[in-house]
């Protein structure tokens, strides 16, 4: 374990099942040729639940079912997820299939039907093969391992994404774990990504929902791979209270520490998604400071991280700072071009809106790193924000030119 500045410990091999009372698993049910394609998370007791969802107008059927269930009593006990098929743009049949998926999982796990969340990811516009889903649900608990769940939810991802941390609350060791998937169709305001976060802390559901929204705005909504916002994205947080701490809410003395740990988990999962962008070779971080508001800083950071010209320059290790200032300029945020400063890591390339004499070979060498940090100072306030993305490569086109065929 390592300790962070918020008195939090990072578990070396943390998973979504690291918190007390959670199990997970994954099986192959035939949605994909041979890879695991159906997974689940289960809590020993109903857990306080919070969710945030894609802003795409075409919200997929599973997302609607999950949202409706959480709204009833803010409790979820079982989550079932399939990959390979998004069950999106599938009309009334798709919604009925999502409800059936929920019903069958509730019967299998012997929980209330309203306490089952469903999620799907994969190809849009294709009916969900329910015989395969039935097979997956029948096999639940036959292959219970967090690693299997993490593999089962992947699509074009190249690696699984998981993390867990611990912190002390009310003299109890509280654990927060998480797993996510996402590689393409990733853009701020959610994307084709799913994230599931668990904790054994007792948390007031309304407070949990507020915390998740705040945390998401600084993590999952600050990443981009390709500028596309999908139909199925959601982040769910489940808090089962098994450590029996005093109920956490905004007035609890440890609320700030809990929210900081939730922020850390979400931010790390978000960066894992950005790093694993389709065809990507580098993680790109854009940090903006000196902004008149945090919102303005966020918009500038998103403009730069979303720029295809910036992304391709990073891929080619081309220290073309002009593309960065161009993106800053079209962010439509209040700024004085004659004050803007830009750095590639520690290499200053623009000061007060004018180019600096720097060693281009040194700039190129820096951009060849696996993690690239672009720093922008607007010198127009005290607020800051960070966004994450990846480079744009030839392989991204190859992957998506034949995604369906």
Short mmCIF file of C-alpha atoms in Angstrom, two decimals:
data_model
loop_
_atom_site.label_atom_id
_atom_site.label_comp_id
_atom_site.label_asym_id
_atom_site.label_seq_id
_atom_site.Cartn_x
_atom_site.Cartn_y
_atom_site.Cartn_z
CA UNK A 1 0.00 0.00 0.00
CA UNK A 2 0.99 3.59 -0.51
CA UNK A 3 -0.32 6.56 1.42
CA UNK A 4 -1.77 9.69 -0.17
CA UNK A 5 -1.93 13.21 1.17
CA UNK A 6 -5.56 12.71 2.26
CA UNK A 7 -4.59 9.89 4.65
CA UNK A 8 -5.79 7.33 2.16
CA UNK A 9 -4.12 4.05 1.25
CA UNK A 10 -4.05 2.67 -2.27
CA UNK A 11 -4.47 -1.10 -2.38
CA UNK A 12 -1.84 -2.66 -4.61
CA UNK A 13 -4.30 -4.99 -6.36
CA UNK A 14 -7.62 -3.34 -5.59
CA UNK A 15 -10.86 -4.34 -7.26
CA UNK A 16 -14.56 -3.58 -7.18
CA UNK A 17 -14.91 -6.43 -4.66
CA UNK A 18 -12.33 -5.05 -2.23
CA UNK A 19 -15.02 -3.42 -0.02
CA UNK A 20 -16.65 -5.78 2.48
CA UNK A 21 -19.80 -7.57 1.36
CA UNK A 22 -19.33 -7.34 -2.43
CA UNK A 23 -18.76 -10.16 -4.92
CA UNK A 24 -18.46 -10.11 -8.70
CA UNK A 25 -17.94 -12.44 -11.62
CA UNK A 26 -18.05 -12.93 -15.34
CA UNK A 27 -18.82 -15.69 -17.84
CA UNK A 28 -19.02 -16.34 -21.57
CA UNK A 29 -22.62 -16.56 -22.74
CA UNK A 30 -22.10 -16.40 -26.52
CA UNK A 31 -22.45 -12.71 -27.25
CA UNK A 32 -18.78 -12.76 -28.30
CA UNK A 33 -16.91 -15.59 -29.99
CA UNK A 34 -14.92 -16.74 -27.00
CA UNK A 35 -14.22 -13.88 -24.59
CA UNK A 36 -16.14 -13.27 -21.37
CA UNK A 37 -19.21 -11.18 -22.19
CA UNK A 38 -21.56 -11.20 -19.20
CA UNK A 39 -20.72 -9.95 -15.72
CA UNK A 40 -22.28 -9.05 -12.39
CA UNK A 41 -21.66 -7.32 -9.07
CA UNK A 42 -23.61 -8.35 -5.98
CA UNK A 43 -23.87 -6.88 -2.49
CA UNK A 44 -24.85 -9.05 0.47
CA UNK A 45 -27.45 -6.42 1.36
CA UNK A 46 -29.23 -3.63 -0.54
CA UNK A 47 -26.84 -0.72 -0.96
CA UNK A 48 -27.47 3.00 -1.18
CA UNK A 49 -27.14 3.81 -4.87
CA UNK A 50 -26.33 6.86 -6.96
CA UNK A 51 -25.93 7.21 -10.70
CA UNK A 52 -24.99 9.65 -13.43
CA UNK A 53 -25.79 9.03 -17.07
CA UNK A 54 -24.97 10.04 -20.62
CA UNK A 55 -26.39 13.30 -21.94
CA UNK A 56 -26.94 11.75 -25.37
CA UNK A 57 -30.62 12.11 -26.35
CA UNK A 58 -30.63 8.46 -27.50
CA UNK A 59 -30.40 6.87 -24.07
CA UNK A 60 -30.22 3.09 -24.23
CA UNK A 61 -32.91 0.85 -22.72
CA UNK A 62 -30.74 -0.57 -19.88
CA UNK A 63 -29.84 2.92 -18.77
CA UNK A 64 -33.53 3.88 -18.55
CA UNK A 65 -34.35 0.75 -16.55
CA UNK A 66 -31.50 1.37 -14.10
CA UNK A 67 -32.36 5.04 -13.68
CA UNK A 68 -36.00 4.20 -12.93
CA UNK A 69 -35.02 1.56 -10.38
CA UNK A 70 -32.67 3.86 -8.46
CA UNK A 71 -35.30 6.59 -8.38
CA UNK A 72 -37.75 4.30 -6.52
CA UNK A 73 -35.87 3.88 -3.23
CA UNK A 74 -32.19 4.65 -3.96
CA UNK A 75 -31.18 1.04 -3.37
CA UNK A 76 -29.38 -1.47 -5.60
CA UNK A 77 -28.15 -4.93 -4.63
CA UNK A 78 -27.18 -6.57 -7.93
CA UNK A 79 -25.73 -5.15 -11.15
CA UNK A 80 -25.70 -7.19 -14.38
CA UNK A 81 -23.74 -6.11 -17.44
CA UNK A 82 -23.31 -7.50 -20.93
CA UNK A 83 -20.79 -6.50 -23.56
CA UNK A 84 -20.90 -6.87 -27.39
CA UNK A 85 -24.44 -5.46 -27.64
CA UNK A 86 -25.57 -2.01 -26.45
CA UNK A 87 -29.33 -2.70 -26.60
CA UNK A 88 -29.63 0.89 -27.83
CA UNK A 89 -31.97 2.20 -30.54
CA UNK A 90 -33.90 -1.05 -30.23
CA UNK A 91 -37.36 0.43 -29.50
CA UNK A 92 -40.00 -1.14 -27.30
CA UNK A 93 -38.48 -4.59 -27.75
CA UNK A 94 -35.16 -3.36 -26.41
CA UNK A 95 -36.83 -1.87 -23.34
CA UNK A 96 -38.78 -5.10 -22.73
CA UNK A 97 -35.55 -7.08 -23.06
CA UNK A 98 -33.82 -4.85 -20.51
CA UNK A 99 -36.72 -5.35 -18.10
CA UNK A 100 -36.57 -9.11 -18.67
CA UNK A 101 -32.83 -9.06 -18.02
CA UNK A 102 -33.54 -7.26 -14.75
CA UNK A 103 -36.33 -9.68 -13.77
CA UNK A 104 -34.31 -12.82 -14.48
CA UNK A 105 -31.32 -11.50 -12.54
CA UNK A 106 -33.55 -10.64 -9.57
CA UNK A 107 -34.94 -14.18 -9.52
CA UNK A 108 -31.50 -15.74 -9.85
CA UNK A 109 -30.01 -13.68 -7.02
CA UNK A 110 -33.22 -13.70 -4.94
CA UNK A 111 -33.40 -9.92 -4.61
CA UNK A 112 -36.10 -7.33 -5.25
CA UNK A 113 -36.52 -6.60 -8.95
CA UNK A 114 -36.19 -2.86 -8.24
CA UNK A 115 -32.82 -3.54 -6.63
CA UNK A 116 -31.24 -4.78 -9.87
CA UNK A 117 -29.34 -2.42 -12.18
CA UNK A 118 -28.67 -3.43 -15.79
CA UNK A 119 -26.07 -2.12 -18.19
CA UNK A 120 -25.06 -2.98 -21.74
CA UNK A 121 -22.23 -1.93 -24.02
CA UNK A 122 -21.33 -2.75 -27.59
CA UNK A 123 -22.93 -2.46 -31.01
CA UNK A 124 -25.86 -0.04 -31.34
CA UNK A 125 -29.11 -0.91 -33.12
CA UNK A 126 -29.06 -4.70 -32.84
CA UNK A 127 -31.67 -6.62 -30.78
CA UNK A 128 -30.28 -8.17 -27.62
CA UNK A 129 -29.95 -11.99 -28.06
CA UNK A 130 -32.01 -12.94 -25.04
CA UNK A 131 -31.19 -16.65 -25.15
CA UNK A 132 -27.58 -15.74 -24.59
CA UNK A 133 -28.52 -13.33 -21.78
CA UNK A 134 -30.57 -16.09 -20.14
CA UNK A 135 -27.54 -18.37 -20.33
CA UNK A 136 -25.37 -15.71 -18.72
CA UNK A 137 -27.81 -15.17 -15.87
CA UNK A 138 -28.12 -18.93 -15.35
CA UNK A 139 -24.33 -19.08 -14.96
CA UNK A 140 -24.14 -16.28 -12.40
CA UNK A 141 -21.99 -17.27 -9.40
CA UNK A 142 -20.40 -20.10 -11.41
CA UNK A 143 -17.30 -17.99 -12.05
CA UNK A 144 -17.08 -15.46 -9.23
CA UNK A 145 -13.97 -13.33 -9.49
CA UNK A 146 -13.55 -9.59 -9.80
CA UNK A 147 -11.06 -10.09 -12.63
CA UNK A 148 -13.68 -12.01 -14.64
CA UNK A 149 -16.19 -9.20 -14.21
CA UNK A 150 -13.60 -6.66 -15.34
CA UNK A 151 -12.89 -8.69 -18.49
CA UNK A 152 -16.56 -9.38 -19.23
CA UNK A 153 -17.49 -5.70 -19.56
CA UNK A 154 -14.75 -4.80 -22.08
CA UNK A 155 -15.32 -3.97 -25.75
CA UNK A 156 -12.34 -2.55 -27.66
CA UNK A 157 -10.43 -2.00 -24.41
CA UNK A 158 -6.95 -3.51 -24.33
CA UNK A 159 -6.69 -3.73 -20.53
CA UNK A 160 -8.99 -4.00 -17.52
CA UNK A 161 -9.41 -0.94 -15.30
CA UNK A 162 -9.71 -1.35 -11.54
CA UNK A 163 -8.65 0.29 -8.28
CA UNK A 164 -9.37 0.33 -4.54
CA UNK A 165 -8.41 2.58 -1.64
CA UNK A 166 -8.89 2.57 2.11
CA UNK A 167 -9.33 5.34 4.67
CA UNK A 168 -10.34 5.67 8.31
CA UNK A 169 -13.86 6.90 9.17
CA UNK A 170 -15.29 6.67 12.69
CA UNK A 171 -12.30 4.46 13.61
CA UNK A 172 -13.41 2.00 10.93
CA UNK A 173 -11.39 1.05 7.84
CA UNK A 174 -13.57 2.05 4.91
CA UNK A 175 -12.80 0.69 1.44
CA UNK A 176 -13.79 2.17 -1.92
CA UNK A 177 -13.30 -0.01 -4.99
CA UNK A 178 -14.03 0.49 -8.65
CA UNK A 179 -13.98 -0.99 -12.14
CA UNK A 180 -14.56 0.63 -15.50
CA UNK A 181 -14.58 0.02 -19.22
CA UNK A 182 -14.08 2.48 -22.03
CA UNK A 183 -11.76 2.96 -24.98
CA UNK A 184 -13.62 4.67 -27.83
CA UNK A 185 -16.60 7.02 -28.15
CA UNK A 186 -15.25 8.88 -25.12
CA UNK A 187 -16.00 12.58 -24.65
CA UNK A 188 -16.83 14.92 -21.75
CA UNK A 189 -20.42 14.66 -20.46
CA UNK A 190 -20.00 10.91 -20.30
CA UNK A 191 -19.07 8.60 -23.11
CA UNK A 192 -19.18 4.94 -24.15
CA UNK A 193 -17.91 4.07 -20.75
CA UNK A 194 -19.27 2.25 -17.77
CA UNK A 195 -17.93 2.64 -14.27
CA UNK A 196 -18.98 0.83 -11.13
CA UNK A 197 -17.80 2.01 -7.72
CA UNK A 198 -18.46 0.18 -4.46
CA UNK A 199 -17.89 1.02 -0.82
CA UNK A 200 -18.64 -0.63 2.52
CA UNK A 201 -19.29 2.77 4.09
CA UNK A 202 -22.78 3.79 5.18
CA UNK A 203 -23.70 6.85 3.12
CA UNK A 204 -26.90 8.86 2.90
CA UNK A 205 -28.20 8.28 -0.67
CA UNK A 206 -29.00 11.93 -1.35
CA UNK A 207 -25.54 12.96 -0.20
CA UNK A 208 -24.01 10.15 -2.27
CA UNK A 209 -25.81 11.41 -5.38
CA UNK A 210 -24.60 14.98 -4.84
CA UNK A 211 -21.04 13.78 -4.26
CA UNK A 212 -21.10 11.63 -7.38
CA UNK A 213 -22.24 14.53 -9.55
CA UNK A 214 -19.48 16.77 -8.19
CA UNK A 215 -16.85 14.06 -8.55
CA UNK A 216 -17.95 13.13 -12.09
CA UNK A 217 -17.64 16.73 -13.25
CA UNK A 218 -13.95 16.65 -12.26
CA UNK A 219 -13.16 13.15 -13.49
CA UNK A 220 -15.28 11.23 -16.00
CA UNK A 221 -16.59 14.44 -17.58
CA UNK A 222 -13.02 15.68 -18.04
CA UNK A 223 -11.80 12.95 -20.39
CA UNK A 224 -12.00 12.54 -24.14
CA UNK A 225 -10.70 10.08 -26.72
CA UNK A 226 -12.45 10.96 -29.94
CA UNK A 227 -15.15 13.55 -29.29
CA UNK A 228 -18.07 11.10 -29.55
CA UNK A 229 -20.63 10.84 -26.74
CA UNK A 230 -22.36 7.45 -26.62
CA UNK A 231 -25.84 6.23 -25.65
CA UNK A 232 -25.11 3.82 -22.81
CA UNK A 233 -22.72 5.55 -20.44
CA UNK A 234 -23.25 5.52 -16.73
CA UNK A 235 -21.40 5.63 -13.46
CA UNK A 236 -22.96 3.80 -10.51
CA UNK A 237 -21.88 3.99 -6.87
CA UNK A 238 -23.10 1.44 -4.32
CA UNK A 239 -22.59 1.93 -0.57
CA UNK A 240 -23.69 -1.11 1.47
CA UNK A 241 -22.79 0.19 4.95
CA UNK A 242 -21.22 -3.06 6.12
CA UNK A 243 -18.55 -1.26 8.15
CA UNK A 244 -21.36 0.27 10.21
CA UNK A 245 -19.90 3.77 10.47
CA UNK A 246 -22.11 6.70 11.44
CA UNK A 247 -24.11 7.57 8.33
CA UNK A 248 -22.01 9.80 6.10
CA UNK A 249 -23.51 13.06 4.84
CA UNK A 250 -22.39 16.65 4.35
CA UNK A 251 -22.41 17.33 8.12
CA UNK A 252 -20.25 14.33 9.04
CA UNK A 253 -16.72 15.39 10.10
CA UNK A 254 -15.19 12.83 7.71
CA UNK A 255 -17.35 13.75 4.72
CA UNK A 256 -14.56 15.74 3.04
CA UNK A 257 -12.15 12.81 3.36
CA UNK A 258 -14.70 10.35 1.96
CA UNK A 259 -15.48 12.60 -1.00
CA UNK A 260 -11.77 13.12 -1.67
CA UNK A 261 -11.26 9.35 -1.77
CA UNK A 262 -14.24 8.97 -4.10
CA UNK A 263 -12.73 11.71 -6.27
CA UNK A 264 -9.38 9.92 -6.36
CA UNK A 265 -10.93 6.59 -7.39
CA UNK A 266 -13.03 8.25 -10.10
CA UNK A 267 -10.12 10.30 -11.41
CA UNK A 268 -7.81 7.29 -11.60
CA UNK A 269 -10.43 5.22 -13.45
CA UNK A 270 -11.03 8.14 -15.82
CA UNK A 271 -7.30 8.40 -16.58
CA UNK A 272 -7.14 4.65 -17.21
CA UNK A 273 -9.91 5.05 -19.80
CA UNK A 274 -8.15 7.97 -21.47
CA UNK A 275 -4.82 6.12 -21.52
CA UNK A 276 -6.49 3.10 -23.14
CA UNK A 277 -8.13 5.10 -25.94
CA UNK A 278 -8.56 3.15 -29.16
CA UNK A 279 -5.18 3.02 -30.88
CA UNK A 280 -3.66 5.38 -28.31
CA UNK A 281 0.02 5.34 -27.39
CA UNK A 282 0.09 8.19 -24.85
CA UNK A 283 -1.93 9.68 -22.00
CA UNK A 284 -2.30 13.44 -22.45
CA UNK A 285 -3.03 15.72 -19.48
CA UNK A 286 -4.02 19.35 -19.96
CA UNK A 287 -3.81 21.56 -16.90
CA UNK A 288 -5.23 25.08 -17.07
CA UNK A 289 -4.64 27.64 -14.32
CA UNK A 290 -5.08 31.36 -13.88
CA UNK A 291 -8.71 31.26 -15.05
CA UNK A 292 -11.52 33.58 -13.88
CA UNK A 293 -13.63 30.55 -12.83
CA UNK A 294 -13.29 26.80 -12.52
CA UNK A 295 -15.88 26.42 -15.28
CA UNK A 296 -13.82 28.58 -17.64
CA UNK A 297 -10.68 26.60 -16.84
CA UNK A 298 -12.56 23.39 -17.55
CA UNK A 299 -13.83 24.60 -20.93
CA UNK A 300 -10.35 25.67 -21.99
CA UNK A 301 -8.85 22.34 -20.88
CA UNK A 302 -11.55 20.41 -22.75
CA UNK A 303 -11.05 22.48 -25.89
CA UNK A 304 -7.34 21.64 -25.95
CA UNK A 305 -7.69 17.96 -25.03
CA UNK A 306 -10.42 17.52 -27.68
CA UNK A 307 -8.45 19.11 -30.52
CA UNK A 308 -7.61 16.55 -33.18
CA UNK A 309 -4.71 18.76 -34.29
CA UNK A 310 -3.26 18.77 -30.78
CA UNK A 311 -3.80 15.02 -30.45
CA UNK A 312 -2.09 14.22 -33.74
CA UNK A 313 0.81 16.57 -32.91
CA UNK A 314 1.32 14.67 -29.65
CA UNK A 315 1.24 11.36 -31.54
CA UNK A 316 3.89 12.63 -33.94
CA UNK A 317 5.92 14.22 -31.11
CA UNK A 318 5.66 17.54 -32.93
CA UNK A 319 6.06 20.51 -30.50
CA UNK A 320 3.58 22.56 -32.52
CA UNK A 321 2.42 24.90 -29.77
CA UNK A 322 0.35 26.91 -32.27
CA UNK A 323 -2.30 24.18 -32.22
CA UNK A 324 -2.58 24.53 -28.45
CA UNK A 325 -3.09 28.30 -28.43
CA UNK A 326 -5.54 27.94 -31.32
CA UNK A 327 -7.68 25.58 -29.21
CA UNK A 328 -7.42 27.92 -26.23
CA UNK A 329 -8.64 30.75 -28.45
CA UNK A 330 -11.76 28.98 -29.71
CA UNK A 331 -12.80 27.79 -26.23
CA UNK A 332 -15.06 30.89 -26.07
CA UNK A 333 -13.88 31.69 -22.54
CA UNK A 334 -12.81 35.12 -21.21
CA UNK A 335 -9.08 35.48 -21.75
CA UNK A 336 -6.45 37.97 -22.89
CA UNK A 337 -4.33 36.44 -25.69
CA UNK A 338 -1.44 38.68 -24.63
CA UNK A 339 -1.31 36.98 -21.22
CA UNK A 340 -1.52 33.30 -22.20
CA UNK A 341 1.47 31.09 -21.37
CA UNK A 342 2.02 27.50 -22.56
CA UNK A 343 4.44 24.78 -21.45
CA UNK A 344 5.15 21.26 -22.68
CA UNK A 345 5.90 19.65 -19.36
CA UNK A 346 8.59 21.92 -17.90
CA UNK A 347 9.50 23.39 -21.29
CA UNK A 348 8.09 26.92 -21.67
CA UNK A 349 7.09 27.56 -25.28
CA UNK A 350 4.77 30.61 -25.06
CA UNK A 351 4.91 33.54 -22.64
CA UNK A 352 2.41 36.41 -22.62
CA UNK A 353 1.03 35.29 -25.97
CA UNK A 354 4.41 35.29 -27.74
CA UNK A 355 6.65 32.37 -28.73
CA UNK A 356 9.75 31.62 -26.72
CA UNK A 357 13.04 30.42 -28.10
CA UNK A 358 13.18 26.76 -27.03
CA UNK A 359 15.03 23.65 -28.12
CA UNK A 360 12.65 21.86 -30.52
CA UNK A 361 14.62 18.63 -30.16
CA UNK A 362 14.02 18.81 -26.42
CA UNK A 363 10.31 19.46 -27.06
CA UNK A 364 10.10 16.49 -29.42
CA UNK A 365 11.87 14.25 -26.91
CA UNK A 366 9.40 15.27 -24.20
CA UNK A 367 6.39 14.51 -26.42
CA UNK A 368 7.71 10.99 -26.99
CA UNK A 369 6.95 10.14 -23.33
CA UNK A 370 4.04 7.82 -22.52
CA UNK A 371 2.48 10.59 -20.39
CA UNK A 372 2.44 14.11 -21.81
CA UNK A 373 1.44 17.15 -19.74
CA UNK A 374 0.40 20.37 -21.44
CA UNK A 375 0.23 23.35 -19.09
CA UNK A 376 -1.63 26.59 -19.82
CA UNK A 377 -1.66 29.71 -17.66
CA UNK A 378 -4.31 32.28 -18.63
CA UNK A 379 -3.07 34.77 -16.01
CA UNK A 380 -6.67 35.92 -15.60
CA UNK A 381 -7.71 34.61 -12.17
CA UNK A 382 -6.98 31.96 -9.57
CA UNK A 383 -9.01 28.96 -10.77
CA UNK A 384 -7.78 25.80 -12.43
CA UNK A 385 -8.94 22.54 -14.00
CA UNK A 386 -7.44 19.39 -15.53
CA UNK A 387 -8.61 17.27 -18.45
CA UNK A 388 -7.26 13.99 -19.79
CA UNK A 389 -7.18 12.38 -23.21
CA UNK A 390 -4.86 10.55 -25.56
CA UNK A 391 -3.10 10.92 -28.85
CA UNK A 392 -4.89 10.24 -32.15
CA UNK A 393 -3.21 7.53 -34.20
CA UNK A 394 -3.56 5.63 -37.46
CA UNK A 395 -4.80 2.65 -35.47
CA UNK A 396 -7.83 4.59 -34.24
CA UNK A 397 -9.02 4.86 -37.86
CA UNK A 398 -8.29 1.18 -38.50
CA UNK A 399 -10.27 0.08 -35.44
CA UNK A 400 -13.32 2.21 -36.17
CA UNK A 401 -13.37 1.80 -39.95
CA UNK A 402 -14.26 -1.86 -39.45
CA UNK A 403 -15.98 -1.84 -36.04
CA UNK A 404 -19.22 -3.33 -37.36
CA UNK A 405 -17.90 -5.44 -40.21
#
